[in-house]
């Protein structure tokens, strides 16, 4: 089945859309507050589709992600009990919040760097930073560094790969997609044992 080829073609078409930079900016902002899909899902194909704009896309993703992080911080700082806690409880994220709080207690500002650079849900840590009244300026600075490193790395790899990478992906995207599905299924089975 060529499901992944069709998804790949659709993604690359969307990445070339004239308003794609607006969508990327909104997604970068939203992902730092509430949206579950990582920005890289949109940034990578955009940088691959338009390699000359890769740095611009990374810049947009970084700036709007940090702005979203600031909103997340504010939600945790000023509106935790009235707005955030009911949502956290309704989606069953209490354990993630407790984990984030314990990591803050143990690692301090480094938690923000790790959350901003890795696939760990950044939004959980932006809100927790506000809840714990973390110093605001270091929070913003470290967020810029971590998010910038991540997004410029993704954009740089796509720019470096360019058309050759896009052509190779077209050939192997279904094999890669089904391999990832198989790995996820195997991992779930192993974890449930």
CSV table of C-alpha atoms in Angstrom, one decimal:
chain,number,residue,atom,x,y,z
A,1,UNK,CA,0.0,0.0,0.0
A,2,UNK,CA,1.2,3.5,-0.9
A,3,UNK,CA,-0.4,5.3,2.0
A,4,UNK,CA,2.9,7.0,3.0
A,5,UNK,CA,3.6,8.1,-0.5
A,6,UNK,CA,0.3,9.9,-0.7
A,7,UNK,CA,0.8,11.5,2.7
A,8,UNK,CA,4.3,12.6,1.6
A,9,UNK,CA,3.0,14.2,-1.6
A,10,UNK,CA,0.3,16.0,0.3
A,11,UNK,CA,2.8,17.2,2.9
A,12,UNK,CA,5.2,18.5,0.3
A,13,UNK,CA,2.3,20.2,-1.6
A,14,UNK,CA,1.2,21.9,1.7
A,15,UNK,CA,4.8,22.9,2.4
A,16,UNK,CA,4.9,24.8,-0.9
A,17,UNK,CA,1.6,26.6,-0.2
A,18,UNK,CA,1.9,30.4,-0.4
A,19,UNK,CA,0.6,30.7,3.2
A,20,UNK,CA,2.7,27.9,4.7
A,21,UNK,CA,4.9,30.3,6.7
A,22,UNK,CA,1.8,31.6,8.4
A,23,UNK,CA,0.7,28.1,9.2
A,24,UNK,CA,4.2,27.3,10.5
A,25,UNK,CA,4.2,30.4,12.8
A,26,UNK,CA,0.8,29.5,14.2
A,27,UNK,CA,1.7,25.9,14.7
A,28,UNK,CA,4.9,26.9,16.4
A,29,UNK,CA,3.0,29.1,18.8
A,30,UNK,CA,0.2,26.6,19.5
A,31,UNK,CA,2.6,23.7,20.0
A,32,UNK,CA,4.2,25.5,22.9
A,33,UNK,CA,0.9,26.0,24.7
A,34,UNK,CA,-1.5,23.2,23.8
A,35,UNK,CA,-1.0,21.6,20.3
A,36,UNK,CA,0.2,18.0,20.4
A,37,UNK,CA,2.0,17.7,17.1
A,38,UNK,CA,5.7,18.8,17.0
A,39,UNK,CA,6.6,21.8,14.8
A,40,UNK,CA,9.3,19.6,13.1
A,41,UNK,CA,6.5,17.8,11.2
A,42,UNK,CA,5.8,21.0,9.3
A,43,UNK,CA,9.2,22.7,9.4
A,44,UNK,CA,11.1,19.7,7.8
A,45,UNK,CA,9.1,19.4,4.7
A,46,UNK,CA,8.9,23.2,4.3
A,47,UNK,CA,12.7,23.5,4.5
A,48,UNK,CA,13.1,20.5,2.1
A,49,UNK,CA,10.6,22.0,-0.4
A,50,UNK,CA,12.2,25.5,-0.3
A,51,UNK,CA,15.9,25.0,0.9
A,52,UNK,CA,16.7,28.7,0.3
A,53,UNK,CA,14.1,29.7,2.9
A,54,UNK,CA,15.1,27.1,5.4
A,55,UNK,CA,16.8,29.6,7.8
A,56,UNK,CA,13.8,31.9,7.6
A,57,UNK,CA,11.5,29.0,8.5
A,58,UNK,CA,13.7,28.0,11.4
A,59,UNK,CA,13.7,31.6,12.6
A,60,UNK,CA,9.9,31.8,12.4
A,61,UNK,CA,9.5,28.5,14.3
A,62,UNK,CA,11.9,29.6,17.0
A,63,UNK,CA,10.4,33.1,17.6
A,64,UNK,CA,6.7,31.9,17.6
A,65,UNK,CA,7.5,28.8,19.7
A,66,UNK,CA,9.2,31.0,22.3
A,67,UNK,CA,6.2,33.5,22.2
A,68,UNK,CA,3.9,30.5,22.8
A,69,UNK,CA,6.2,29.4,25.6
A,70,UNK,CA,5.8,32.8,27.2
A,71,UNK,CA,2.0,32.4,27.1
A,72,UNK,CA,2.4,28.9,28.6
A,73,UNK,CA,4.6,30.5,31.3
A,74,UNK,CA,1.9,33.1,32.0
A,75,UNK,CA,-0.9,30.4,32.2
A,76,UNK,CA,1.1,28.6,34.8
A,77,UNK,CA,2.0,31.7,36.7
A,78,UNK,CA,-1.3,33.5,36.8
A,79,UNK,CA,-4.0,31.1,35.7
A,80,UNK,CA,-3.0,27.7,37.0
A,81,UNK,CA,-5.8,27.0,39.5
A,82,UNK,CA,-8.6,28.5,37.5
A,83,UNK,CA,-7.7,27.5,33.9
A,84,UNK,CA,-4.8,25.1,33.6
A,85,UNK,CA,-5.4,22.6,36.5
A,86,UNK,CA,-9.0,21.7,35.3
A,87,UNK,CA,-7.6,21.0,31.8
A,88,UNK,CA,-4.6,19.0,33.2
A,89,UNK,CA,-7.0,16.9,35.2
A,90,UNK,CA,-9.5,16.4,32.4
A,91,UNK,CA,-6.8,15.0,30.0
A,92,UNK,CA,-5.0,13.0,32.8
A,93,UNK,CA,-1.7,14.9,32.7
A,94,UNK,CA,-1.4,15.1,36.5
A,95,UNK,CA,1.5,12.6,36.6
A,96,UNK,CA,3.3,14.6,33.8
A,97,UNK,CA,2.9,17.8,35.7
A,98,UNK,CA,4.3,16.2,38.9
A,99,UNK,CA,7.2,14.8,37.0
A,100,UNK,CA,8.0,18.2,35.5
A,101,UNK,CA,7.8,19.8,38.9
A,102,UNK,CA,10.3,17.2,40.4
A,103,UNK,CA,12.6,17.7,37.4
A,104,UNK,CA,12.5,21.5,38.0
A,105,UNK,CA,13.4,21.0,41.6
A,106,UNK,CA,16.3,18.8,40.7
A,107,UNK,CA,17.7,20.3,37.5
A,108,UNK,CA,16.5,23.9,37.5
A,109,UNK,CA,16.9,25.9,34.2
A,110,UNK,CA,18.4,22.9,32.4
A,111,UNK,CA,15.0,21.3,32.3
A,112,UNK,CA,13.8,24.2,30.0
A,113,UNK,CA,16.8,23.6,27.7
A,114,UNK,CA,16.2,19.8,27.5
A,115,UNK,CA,12.4,20.4,26.9
A,116,UNK,CA,13.1,23.0,24.3
A,117,UNK,CA,15.6,20.9,22.4
A,118,UNK,CA,14.3,17.4,22.6
A,119,UNK,CA,11.0,15.8,21.8
A,120,UNK,CA,9.9,16.1,25.4
A,121,UNK,CA,6.6,18.1,25.5
A,122,UNK,CA,7.9,21.7,25.8
A,123,UNK,CA,4.4,22.9,26.7
A,124,UNK,CA,4.3,21.0,30.0
A,125,UNK,CA,7.5,22.6,31.0
A,126,UNK,CA,6.6,26.2,30.0
A,127,UNK,CA,3.5,26.0,32.1
A,128,UNK,CA,5.4,24.3,35.0
A,129,UNK,CA,8.0,27.1,34.8
A,130,UNK,CA,5.2,29.6,35.4
A,131,UNK,CA,3.7,27.5,38.2
A,132,UNK,CA,7.1,27.4,40.0
A,133,UNK,CA,7.7,31.1,39.4
A,134,UNK,CA,10.9,30.4,37.5
A,135,UNK,CA,13.0,33.5,36.8
A,136,UNK,CA,11.4,34.9,33.6
A,137,UNK,CA,14.4,36.2,31.7
A,138,UNK,CA,16.5,33.1,32.0
A,139,UNK,CA,13.4,31.1,31.0
A,140,UNK,CA,13.1,33.1,27.7
A,141,UNK,CA,16.8,33.1,27.0
A,142,UNK,CA,17.2,29.3,27.5
A,143,UNK,CA,14.0,28.7,25.4
A,144,UNK,CA,15.5,30.8,22.6
A,145,UNK,CA,18.7,28.8,22.7
A,146,UNK,CA,17.1,25.4,22.9
A,147,UNK,CA,14.3,26.0,20.4
A,148,UNK,CA,16.7,27.8,18.0
A,149,UNK,CA,19.3,24.9,18.1
A,150,UNK,CA,16.6,22.4,17.4
A,151,UNK,CA,14.8,24.2,14.6
A,152,UNK,CA,17.9,25.4,12.9
A,153,UNK,CA,19.3,21.9,13.1
A,154,UNK,CA,16.2,20.5,11.4
A,155,UNK,CA,16.2,23.2,8.8
A,156,UNK,CA,19.9,22.8,8.2
A,157,UNK,CA,19.7,19.1,7.6
A,158,UNK,CA,16.8,19.6,5.2
A,159,UNK,CA,18.7,22.3,3.4
A,160,UNK,CA,21.8,20.2,3.2
A,161,UNK,CA,19.9,17.2,1.9
A,162,UNK,CA,18.0,19.4,-0.6
A,163,UNK,CA,16.5,17.9,-3.8
A,164,UNK,CA,18.6,14.7,-3.6
A,165,UNK,CA,17.1,14.0,-0.2
A,166,UNK,CA,13.6,14.8,-1.5
A,167,UNK,CA,14.1,12.3,-4.4
A,168,UNK,CA,15.4,9.6,-2.1
A,169,UNK,CA,12.4,10.1,0.3
A,170,UNK,CA,10.0,9.7,-2.6
A,171,UNK,CA,11.5,6.3,-3.4
A,172,UNK,CA,11.7,5.0,0.2
A,173,UNK,CA,8.9,6.8,2.0
A,174,UNK,CA,6.6,3.8,2.1
A,175,UNK,CA,9.3,1.5,3.4
A,176,UNK,CA,10.3,4.0,6.0
A,177,UNK,CA,6.7,4.6,7.0
A,178,UNK,CA,5.8,0.9,7.4
A,179,UNK,CA,9.1,0.3,9.2
A,180,UNK,CA,8.2,3.0,11.8
A,181,UNK,CA,4.7,1.5,12.2
A,182,UNK,CA,6.2,-2.0,12.8
A,183,UNK,CA,8.7,-0.6,15.3
A,184,UNK,CA,5.9,1.2,17.2
A,185,UNK,CA,3.7,-2.0,17.3
A,186,UNK,CA,6.7,-4.1,18.5
A,187,UNK,CA,7.5,-1.5,21.2
A,188,UNK,CA,3.9,-1.4,22.4
A,189,UNK,CA,3.8,-5.2,22.6
A,190,UNK,CA,7.0,-5.3,24.5
A,191,UNK,CA,5.9,-2.6,26.9
A,192,UNK,CA,2.6,-4.3,27.6
A,193,UNK,CA,4.4,-7.6,28.5
